[in-house]
Amino acid sequence: MTERNQEILKLAAEYEPYIIECRRRVHTFAELAMHENKTHAFILEEIKKLGLPYEEVPTTSIIAKLDTGRPGKVLALRADIDALPLAESEENLAGPRTCHSEQAETCHACGHDAHTAMLLGAMQVLTRMKDELNGTVLFCFEEGEEPNSGIDALLAALEKYHVDLCWGIHVYAGLEENKMSIDPGPCMAGATLIDVTFHGKSGHGSRPDLAASPIFCGANFLNNLSVAFGQQIGASKTVTMGITMFHGGEVSNLIPDKARLQGSYRFFDRDEGLKALALTKKVAKDTADIHNCTAEFGPDLLGGPVVNEPECSQVAQRVIEEIMPGTIVHCEPWFAGESYRLFLERYTGVFAFLGIKNEEAGYGASHHNNRFDLNEAVLKTGAVATVRYAMEWLGR
């Protein structure tokens, strides 16, 4: 093993207790998107201790800058910081949690507390190793990833830094503990919102002939859509359809004047996602005509998949396997979405998955589940991978 790799491992081991403590602090704060005030203050405090210049991006995102003073590439390292509006269970899959959210209806059920802690740990190590670096490292802490409400302001703030490369990491309950996947190509799904409101004519439940029921219109739309979807979406493409809400009417004897359906499509081919969206609108309009209703659509909110750049994926796989043999594995693409896709649409880079699954110890509940828990044994691995990737591009 090279001397540099040994130094990275040594420093990561030194800072492992710090990373774990950071994760626990952020977990207890558990703040919703655009309101991560305690989390913001804590991150800022750690940046100031290192004496790094920083920029606060409205409302709670932060960019810290490690400038070596030597010419080289600009590398953006990103972590998200927000939590979910979900009540946390007292236990994970096997027993009591290590730490708990202070907020009764808010918790880190996706792993953003871990992402924040690993980036803070990497920031400590890279600052210690500054003399071995060229160029600039930007430590980007992104607010509001869950609703995609902070990414635009953060990317706008990054424009002046002329970023060359980017790196992001997400803990993953579907992957074994301390395994990492950085496969080239699409690794997380794109998504588009399904949001249709059928407007009909209200009336008494005893005389449906004098009304135009959006309830039957919506029900027929679901049947028509499922048939059209199965027949017209490419057989070689993967597009999932999840209808999650159907709301219409309030009482038993009144036909309402509108009914609303919502859900989402997930896909790895953007064109096929657009095709599914267009098909939805066509079926909705045609079904509405049959029922003497009209169809109104919400915003499309189409987001593409997260796509790893092949060369960067190969580099990441090579250097991480070199420093931590047996770490890199293949992983099937994840059907969840991520705002980090916009980083990769703008900059060359990768998004790594870090496995946390250890069912015997209680780690393995799916993300956005009240029994999801973070396996702290993986935090050092994530910090080492982040530092090693940075060193490969910026090392002197």
Short mmCIF file of C-alpha atoms in Angstrom, two decimals:
data_model
loop_
_atom_site.label_atom_id
_atom_site.label_comp_id
_atom_site.label_asym_id
_atom_site.label_seq_id
_atom_site.Cartn_x
_atom_site.Cartn_y
_atom_site.Cartn_z
CA MET A 1 0.00 0.00 0.00
CA THR A 2 1.28 3.46 -0.86
CA GLU A 3 2.39 5.88 1.80
CA ARG A 4 -0.40 8.27 0.81
CA ASN A 5 -3.08 5.60 1.26
CA GLN A 6 -1.65 4.71 4.65
CA GLU A 7 -1.81 8.36 5.70
CA ILE A 8 -5.45 8.66 4.57
CA LEU A 9 -6.42 5.54 6.53
CA LYS A 10 -4.55 6.72 9.60
CA LEU A 11 -6.21 10.14 9.58
CA ALA A 12 -9.64 8.65 8.88
CA ALA A 13 -9.25 6.34 11.87
CA GLU A 14 -8.21 9.33 13.98
CA TYR A 15 -11.31 11.27 12.95
CA GLU A 16 -13.78 8.38 13.09
CA PRO A 17 -15.04 9.30 16.59
CA TYR A 18 -15.47 12.89 15.36
CA ILE A 19 -17.49 11.72 12.32
CA ILE A 20 -19.72 9.55 14.51
CA GLU A 21 -20.31 12.43 16.92
CA CYS A 22 -21.16 14.75 14.01
CA ARG A 23 -23.67 12.24 12.72
CA ARG A 24 -25.34 11.98 16.12
CA ARG A 25 -25.51 15.74 16.54
CA VAL A 26 -27.11 16.23 13.12
CA HIS A 27 -29.48 13.32 13.74
CA THR A 28 -30.82 14.88 16.91
CA PHE A 29 -31.46 18.20 15.10
CA ALA A 30 -33.51 16.52 12.30
CA GLU A 31 -34.76 19.63 10.52
CA LEU A 32 -37.02 19.86 7.49
CA ALA A 33 -36.04 21.29 4.12
CA MET A 34 -35.24 25.01 4.10
CA HIS A 35 -35.41 25.12 7.91
CA GLU A 36 -32.11 23.41 8.76
CA ASN A 37 -31.06 26.21 11.10
CA LYS A 38 -29.39 24.21 13.90
CA THR A 39 -27.73 21.97 11.33
CA HIS A 40 -26.53 25.02 9.43
CA ALA A 41 -25.09 26.58 12.58
CA PHE A 42 -23.32 23.36 13.54
CA ILE A 43 -21.71 22.93 10.10
CA LEU A 44 -20.66 26.58 10.09
CA GLU A 45 -19.05 26.16 13.51
CA GLU A 46 -16.95 23.24 12.25
CA ILE A 47 -15.87 25.17 9.14
CA LYS A 48 -14.83 28.16 11.22
CA LYS A 49 -12.72 25.96 13.51
CA LEU A 50 -10.64 25.00 10.47
CA GLY A 51 -10.35 28.61 9.35
CA LEU A 52 -11.76 27.90 5.90
CA PRO A 53 -13.45 30.66 3.93
CA TYR A 54 -17.11 29.96 3.28
CA GLU A 55 -20.24 31.22 1.58
CA GLU A 56 -23.75 30.97 2.98
CA VAL A 57 -26.27 30.24 0.24
CA PRO A 58 -29.90 31.20 0.93
CA THR A 59 -31.42 29.80 2.95
CA THR A 60 -29.21 27.28 4.78
CA SER A 61 -26.81 25.77 2.21
CA ILE A 62 -23.09 26.37 2.72
CA ILE A 63 -20.00 26.20 0.49
CA ALA A 64 -16.64 25.93 2.28
CA LYS A 65 -13.45 26.41 0.27
CA LEU A 66 -10.06 24.72 0.67
CA ASP A 67 -7.73 26.57 -1.68
CA THR A 68 -4.23 25.09 -1.87
CA GLY A 69 -2.82 28.20 -3.54
CA ARG A 70 -1.50 26.01 -6.35
CA PRO A 71 -3.06 25.66 -9.80
CA GLY A 72 -5.18 22.60 -10.37
CA LYS A 73 -8.70 21.34 -10.78
CA VAL A 74 -11.72 22.50 -8.81
CA LEU A 75 -13.53 19.59 -7.15
CA ALA A 76 -16.98 19.94 -5.56
CA LEU A 77 -17.82 17.46 -2.78
CA ARG A 78 -21.51 17.45 -1.88
CA ALA A 79 -23.66 16.33 1.06
CA ASP A 80 -27.36 16.97 1.72
CA ILE A 81 -28.53 18.06 5.17
CA ASP A 82 -32.34 17.94 5.46
CA ALA A 83 -34.59 15.42 7.25
CA LEU A 84 -38.09 14.03 6.61
CA PRO A 85 -41.54 14.78 8.10
CA LEU A 86 -41.79 11.35 9.71
CA ALA A 87 -42.13 10.16 13.30
CA GLU A 88 -39.12 8.01 14.20
CA SER A 89 -39.66 4.62 15.83
CA GLU A 90 -37.97 3.89 19.13
CA GLU A 91 -36.18 0.87 17.66
CA ASN A 92 -34.55 -0.23 14.43
CA LEU A 93 -35.05 -3.75 13.07
CA ALA A 94 -33.25 -5.43 15.99
CA GLY A 95 -33.42 -3.19 19.02
CA PRO A 96 -33.02 0.32 20.46
CA ARG A 97 -31.50 3.06 18.34
CA THR A 98 -28.13 4.61 19.09
CA CYS A 99 -29.57 8.11 19.02
CA HIS A 100 -32.95 9.76 18.54
CA SER A 101 -34.40 12.80 16.83
CA GLU A 102 -35.33 15.66 19.15
CA GLN A 103 -38.33 16.40 16.93
CA ALA A 104 -41.41 14.21 17.42
CA GLU A 105 -42.53 14.35 13.78
CA THR A 106 -39.19 14.79 12.01
CA CYS A 107 -36.28 12.38 11.58
CA HIS A 108 -33.32 11.47 9.37
CA ALA A 109 -34.90 8.43 7.73
CA CYS A 110 -32.84 8.69 4.55
CA GLY A 111 -29.25 9.08 5.73
CA HIS A 112 -28.52 12.75 5.17
CA ASP A 113 -27.11 12.96 8.69
CA ALA A 114 -24.47 10.43 7.60
CA HIS A 115 -23.71 12.32 4.39
CA THR A 116 -23.15 15.52 6.34
CA ALA A 117 -20.93 13.81 8.91
CA MET A 118 -18.80 12.02 6.29
CA LEU A 119 -18.20 15.26 4.41
CA LEU A 120 -17.24 17.04 7.64
CA GLY A 121 -14.79 14.21 8.33
CA ALA A 122 -13.36 14.39 4.81
CA MET A 123 -12.98 18.14 5.27
CA GLN A 124 -10.87 17.57 8.37
CA VAL A 125 -8.62 15.02 6.64
CA LEU A 126 -8.17 17.01 3.42
CA THR A 127 -7.33 20.15 5.40
CA ARG A 128 -4.65 18.16 7.25
CA MET A 129 -3.32 16.92 3.88
CA LYS A 130 -3.48 20.32 2.15
CA ASP A 131 0.24 20.34 1.37
CA GLU A 132 -0.24 17.25 -0.77
CA LEU A 133 -2.97 18.85 -2.89
CA ASN A 134 -3.18 21.13 -5.90
CA GLY A 135 -6.22 23.15 -6.92
CA THR A 136 -9.34 23.74 -4.86
CA VAL A 137 -11.83 21.63 -2.93
CA LEU A 138 -15.36 22.95 -2.40
CA PHE A 139 -17.34 21.34 0.42
CA CYS A 140 -21.01 21.80 -0.53
CA PHE A 141 -23.73 21.27 2.08
CA GLU A 142 -27.10 21.25 0.29
CA GLU A 143 -30.34 22.15 2.00
CA GLY A 144 -33.74 20.87 0.90
CA GLU A 145 -32.75 17.82 -1.15
CA GLU A 146 -36.00 15.96 -0.46
CA PRO A 147 -38.26 18.51 -2.19
CA ASN A 148 -35.44 19.69 -4.52
CA SER A 149 -35.83 23.17 -3.05
CA GLY A 150 -32.19 24.07 -2.40
CA ILE A 151 -30.33 22.77 -5.43
CA ASP A 152 -30.93 25.69 -7.80
CA ALA A 153 -29.52 28.32 -5.44
CA LEU A 154 -26.53 26.12 -4.62
CA LEU A 155 -25.66 25.50 -8.27
CA ALA A 156 -26.06 29.21 -9.03
CA ALA A 157 -23.60 30.00 -6.23
CA LEU A 158 -21.13 27.44 -7.61
CA GLU A 159 -21.00 29.04 -11.07
CA LYS A 160 -18.25 31.50 -10.15
CA TYR A 161 -15.94 28.70 -8.95
CA HIS A 162 -15.71 27.01 -12.39
CA VAL A 163 -16.07 23.49 -11.05
CA ASP A 164 -14.29 20.75 -13.03
CA LEU A 165 -15.40 17.63 -11.13
CA CYS A 166 -17.91 16.56 -8.52
CA TRP A 167 -18.41 13.74 -6.03
CA GLY A 168 -21.44 12.72 -4.01
CA ILE A 169 -22.27 9.75 -1.82
CA HIS A 170 -25.49 8.17 -0.53
CA VAL A 171 -25.82 5.48 2.11
CA TYR A 172 -27.98 2.63 0.82
CA ALA A 173 -29.98 0.11 2.86
CA GLY A 174 -30.12 -2.25 -0.12
CA LEU A 175 -26.35 -2.80 -0.12
CA GLU A 176 -24.29 -4.78 2.37
CA GLU A 177 -22.37 -2.98 5.11
CA ASN A 178 -19.19 -1.22 3.95
CA LYS A 179 -19.64 -2.22 0.30
CA MET A 180 -19.61 0.52 -2.31
CA SER A 181 -21.08 0.69 -5.80
CA ILE A 182 -20.02 3.32 -8.34
CA ASP A 183 -21.26 1.78 -11.57
CA PRO A 184 -21.05 3.84 -14.76
CA GLY A 185 -24.27 5.09 -16.35
CA PRO A 186 -27.69 5.57 -14.71
CA CYS A 187 -27.62 4.64 -11.00
CA MET A 188 -30.77 6.37 -9.74
CA ALA A 189 -34.05 6.95 -11.49
CA GLY A 190 -35.47 10.02 -13.09
CA ALA A 191 -38.99 10.98 -12.07
CA THR A 192 -41.99 12.93 -13.24
CA LEU A 193 -45.09 13.84 -11.28
CA ILE A 194 -48.51 12.53 -12.28
CA ASP A 195 -51.02 15.20 -11.26
CA VAL A 196 -54.46 15.15 -12.93
CA THR A 197 -57.63 16.89 -11.78
CA PHE A 198 -60.87 15.92 -13.52
CA HIS A 199 -63.52 18.64 -13.50
CA GLY A 200 -67.10 17.47 -13.90
CA LYS A 201 -70.55 18.70 -12.84
CA SER A 202 -71.76 18.22 -9.30
CA GLY A 203 -75.20 16.92 -8.49
CA HIS A 204 -77.37 14.83 -6.18
CA GLY A 205 -76.33 11.21 -5.82
CA SER A 206 -79.83 10.09 -6.76
CA ARG A 207 -79.63 11.63 -10.25
CA PRO A 208 -76.22 10.86 -11.77
CA ASP A 209 -77.71 11.49 -15.19
CA LEU A 210 -77.98 15.19 -14.34
CA ALA A 211 -74.33 15.39 -13.26
CA ALA A 212 -70.95 14.54 -14.78
CA SER A 213 -69.09 12.42 -12.25
CA PRO A 214 -65.33 13.02 -12.01
CA ILE A 215 -65.20 9.94 -9.74
CA PHE A 216 -66.13 7.54 -12.53
CA CYS A 217 -63.96 9.55 -14.90
CA GLY A 218 -60.94 9.10 -12.63
CA ALA A 219 -61.59 5.40 -12.11
CA ASN A 220 -61.94 4.83 -15.85
CA PHE A 221 -58.78 6.85 -16.43
CA LEU A 222 -56.81 4.48 -14.20
CA ASN A 223 -58.04 1.45 -16.13
CA ASN A 224 -57.36 3.07 -19.50
CA LEU A 225 -53.93 4.26 -18.41
CA SER A 226 -52.85 0.84 -17.14
CA VAL A 227 -53.83 -0.76 -20.47
CA ALA A 228 -52.16 1.93 -22.58
CA PHE A 229 -49.07 1.88 -20.35
CA GLY A 230 -48.63 -1.87 -20.73
CA GLN A 231 -49.10 -1.75 -24.49
CA GLN A 232 -47.20 1.38 -25.47
CA ILE A 233 -44.20 1.81 -23.15
CA GLY A 234 -41.12 0.17 -24.68
CA ALA A 235 -40.70 -3.45 -23.62
CA SER A 236 -36.94 -2.98 -23.24
CA LYS A 237 -37.35 0.13 -21.08
CA THR A 238 -38.09 0.31 -17.36
CA VAL A 239 -40.74 2.83 -16.34
CA THR A 240 -42.63 2.26 -13.09
CA MET A 241 -46.02 3.87 -12.46
CA GLY A 242 -47.02 4.58 -8.87
CA ILE A 243 -50.47 6.11 -8.34
CA THR A 244 -50.52 7.16 -4.70
CA MET A 245 -53.53 9.47 -4.29
CA PHE A 246 -57.13 9.52 -5.56
CA HIS A 247 -59.35 12.08 -3.87
CA GLY A 248 -62.87 13.09 -4.80
CA GLY A 249 -66.00 13.89 -2.84
CA GLU A 250 -66.78 14.20 0.85
CA VAL A 251 -70.32 12.83 1.44
CA SER A 252 -72.41 9.86 0.30
CA ASN A 253 -75.22 11.66 -1.52
CA LEU A 254 -73.35 14.39 -3.40
CA ILE A 255 -71.51 13.92 -6.67
CA PRO A 256 -68.48 16.24 -6.48
CA ASP A 257 -67.41 18.63 -9.18
CA LYS A 258 -63.79 17.45 -9.24
CA ALA A 259 -61.51 14.54 -8.43
CA ARG A 260 -57.71 14.55 -8.27
CA LEU A 261 -55.14 11.81 -8.81
CA GLN A 262 -51.42 11.98 -8.09
CA GLY A 263 -48.41 9.73 -8.35
CA SER A 264 -45.13 9.48 -10.19
CA TYR A 265 -43.23 7.67 -12.92
CA ARG A 266 -39.66 6.46 -12.35
CA PHE A 267 -37.36 5.75 -15.29
CA PHE A 268 -33.74 5.48 -16.42
CA ASP A 269 -34.31 6.65 -20.00
CA ARG A 270 -35.40 10.30 -20.17
CA ASP A 271 -37.10 9.93 -23.56
CA GLU A 272 -39.20 7.06 -22.29
CA GLY A 273 -40.14 9.14 -19.25
CA LEU A 274 -41.32 11.92 -21.56
CA LYS A 275 -43.27 9.37 -23.57
CA ALA A 276 -45.01 8.12 -20.42
CA LEU A 277 -45.93 11.69 -19.46
CA ALA A 278 -47.36 12.45 -22.92
CA LEU A 279 -49.32 9.18 -22.86
CA THR A 280 -50.81 10.09 -19.48
CA LYS A 281 -52.08 13.42 -20.76
CA LYS A 282 -53.57 11.89 -23.90
CA VAL A 283 -55.40 9.16 -21.97
CA ALA A 284 -56.67 11.70 -19.41
CA LYS A 285 -58.04 14.06 -22.06
CA ASP A 286 -59.69 11.26 -24.06
CA THR A 287 -61.22 9.73 -20.92
CA ALA A 288 -62.49 13.13 -19.77
CA ASP A 289 -64.24 13.65 -23.13
CA ILE A 290 -66.09 10.35 -22.76
CA HIS A 291 -67.38 11.39 -19.31
CA ASN A 292 -68.25 15.00 -20.23
CA CYS A 293 -65.45 16.19 -17.97
CA THR A 294 -62.26 18.15 -18.53
CA ALA A 295 -58.72 17.29 -17.42
CA GLU A 296 -56.39 19.78 -15.74
CA PHE A 297 -52.71 18.96 -15.25
CA GLY A 298 -50.30 20.07 -12.57
CA PRO A 299 -46.68 20.95 -13.34
CA ASP A 300 -44.71 18.19 -15.07
CA LEU A 301 -41.68 18.44 -12.76
CA LEU A 302 -39.68 16.09 -14.96
CA GLY A 303 -36.26 15.20 -13.55
CA GLY A 304 -33.74 13.02 -15.31
CA PRO A 305 -31.87 10.04 -13.85
CA VAL A 306 -28.59 10.24 -11.92
CA VAL A 307 -25.93 9.25 -14.45
CA ASN A 308 -22.33 8.46 -13.49
CA GLU A 309 -19.67 9.51 -15.99
CA PRO A 310 -17.86 6.32 -17.13
CA GLU A 311 -14.26 7.51 -16.76
CA CYS A 312 -14.87 8.96 -13.31
CA SER A 313 -16.62 5.74 -12.29
CA GLN A 314 -13.63 3.68 -13.38
CA VAL A 315 -11.24 5.98 -11.54
CA ALA A 316 -13.35 5.85 -8.37
CA GLN A 317 -13.66 2.07 -8.49
CA ARG A 318 -9.91 1.66 -8.99
CA VAL A 319 -8.67 3.98 -6.26
CA ILE A 320 -11.22 2.90 -3.64
CA GLU A 321 -10.53 -0.78 -4.27
CA GLU A 322 -6.83 0.03 -3.99
CA ILE A 323 -7.13 1.64 -0.57
CA MET A 324 -9.93 -0.63 0.76
CA PRO A 325 -9.70 -4.01 -1.05
CA GLY A 326 -12.98 -5.88 -1.45
CA THR A 327 -15.09 -2.74 -1.12
CA ILE A 328 -16.33 -2.24 -4.69
CA VAL A 329 -19.33 -4.28 -5.89
CA HIS A 330 -21.99 -4.02 -8.59
CA CYS A 331 -25.42 -2.77 -7.55
CA GLU A 332 -28.68 -2.66 -9.45
CA PRO A 333 -29.90 0.90 -10.12
CA TRP A 334 -31.96 2.42 -7.35
CA PHE A 335 -35.48 3.61 -8.27
CA ALA A 336 -35.35 6.60 -5.92
CA GLY A 337 -34.57 10.07 -7.32
CA GLU A 338 -31.93 12.59 -6.28
CA SER A 339 -31.34 16.30 -6.78
CA TYR A 340 -27.64 15.47 -7.27
CA ARG A 341 -28.58 14.56 -10.86
CA LEU A 342 -28.30 18.29 -11.58
CA PHE A 343 -24.66 18.28 -10.43
CA LEU A 344 -23.94 15.47 -12.89
CA GLU A 345 -25.83 17.21 -15.70
CA ARG A 346 -23.51 20.18 -15.20
CA TYR A 347 -20.20 18.70 -14.01
CA THR A 348 -18.20 15.54 -14.64
CA GLY A 349 -18.37 13.16 -11.71
CA VAL A 350 -20.01 10.30 -9.86
CA PHE A 351 -22.56 9.43 -7.19
CA ALA A 352 -21.45 6.54 -5.00
CA PHE A 353 -23.63 4.16 -3.00
CA LEU A 354 -22.36 3.10 0.44
CA GLY A 355 -23.98 -0.01 1.90
CA ILE A 356 -25.31 0.02 5.47
CA LYS A 357 -27.22 -3.29 5.48
CA ASN A 358 -26.59 -5.50 8.52
CA GLU A 359 -29.92 -7.05 9.45
CA GLU A 360 -28.55 -8.87 12.47
CA ALA A 361 -27.57 -5.53 13.97
CA GLY A 362 -30.88 -3.93 12.92
CA TYR A 363 -29.79 -2.00 9.85
CA GLY A 364 -31.68 -2.65 6.65
CA ALA A 365 -35.10 -1.00 6.84
CA SER A 366 -35.87 0.83 3.63
CA HIS A 367 -35.26 4.54 3.28
CA HIS A 368 -38.14 6.87 4.24
CA ASN A 369 -39.29 4.23 6.73
CA ASN A 370 -39.70 5.01 10.44
CA ARG A 371 -37.43 2.06 11.35
CA PHE A 372 -34.63 3.12 9.03
CA ASP A 373 -31.44 3.49 11.06
CA LEU A 374 -27.90 4.48 10.16
CA ASN A 375 -25.12 1.95 10.58
CA GLU A 376 -22.29 4.06 12.01
CA ALA A 377 -19.72 1.38 11.15
CA VAL A 378 -19.72 2.63 7.55
CA LEU A 379 -18.97 6.30 8.21
CA LYS A 380 -15.18 5.93 8.10
CA THR A 381 -15.43 4.04 4.80
CA GLY A 382 -17.39 6.90 3.23
CA ALA A 383 -14.90 9.49 4.46
CA VAL A 384 -11.92 7.44 3.18
CA ALA A 385 -13.55 7.02 -0.24
CA THR A 386 -14.26 10.75 -0.48
CA VAL A 387 -10.70 11.72 0.41
CA ARG A 388 -9.13 9.11 -1.85
CA TYR A 389 -11.23 10.24 -4.81
CA ALA A 390 -10.23 13.86 -4.17
CA MET A 391 -6.57 12.88 -3.91
CA GLU A 392 -6.66 11.11 -7.26
CA TRP A 393 -7.65 14.31 -9.06
CA LEU A 394 -5.90 16.92 -6.90
CA GLY A 395 -2.91 15.06 -5.45
CA ARG A 396 0.47 16.69 -6.06
#
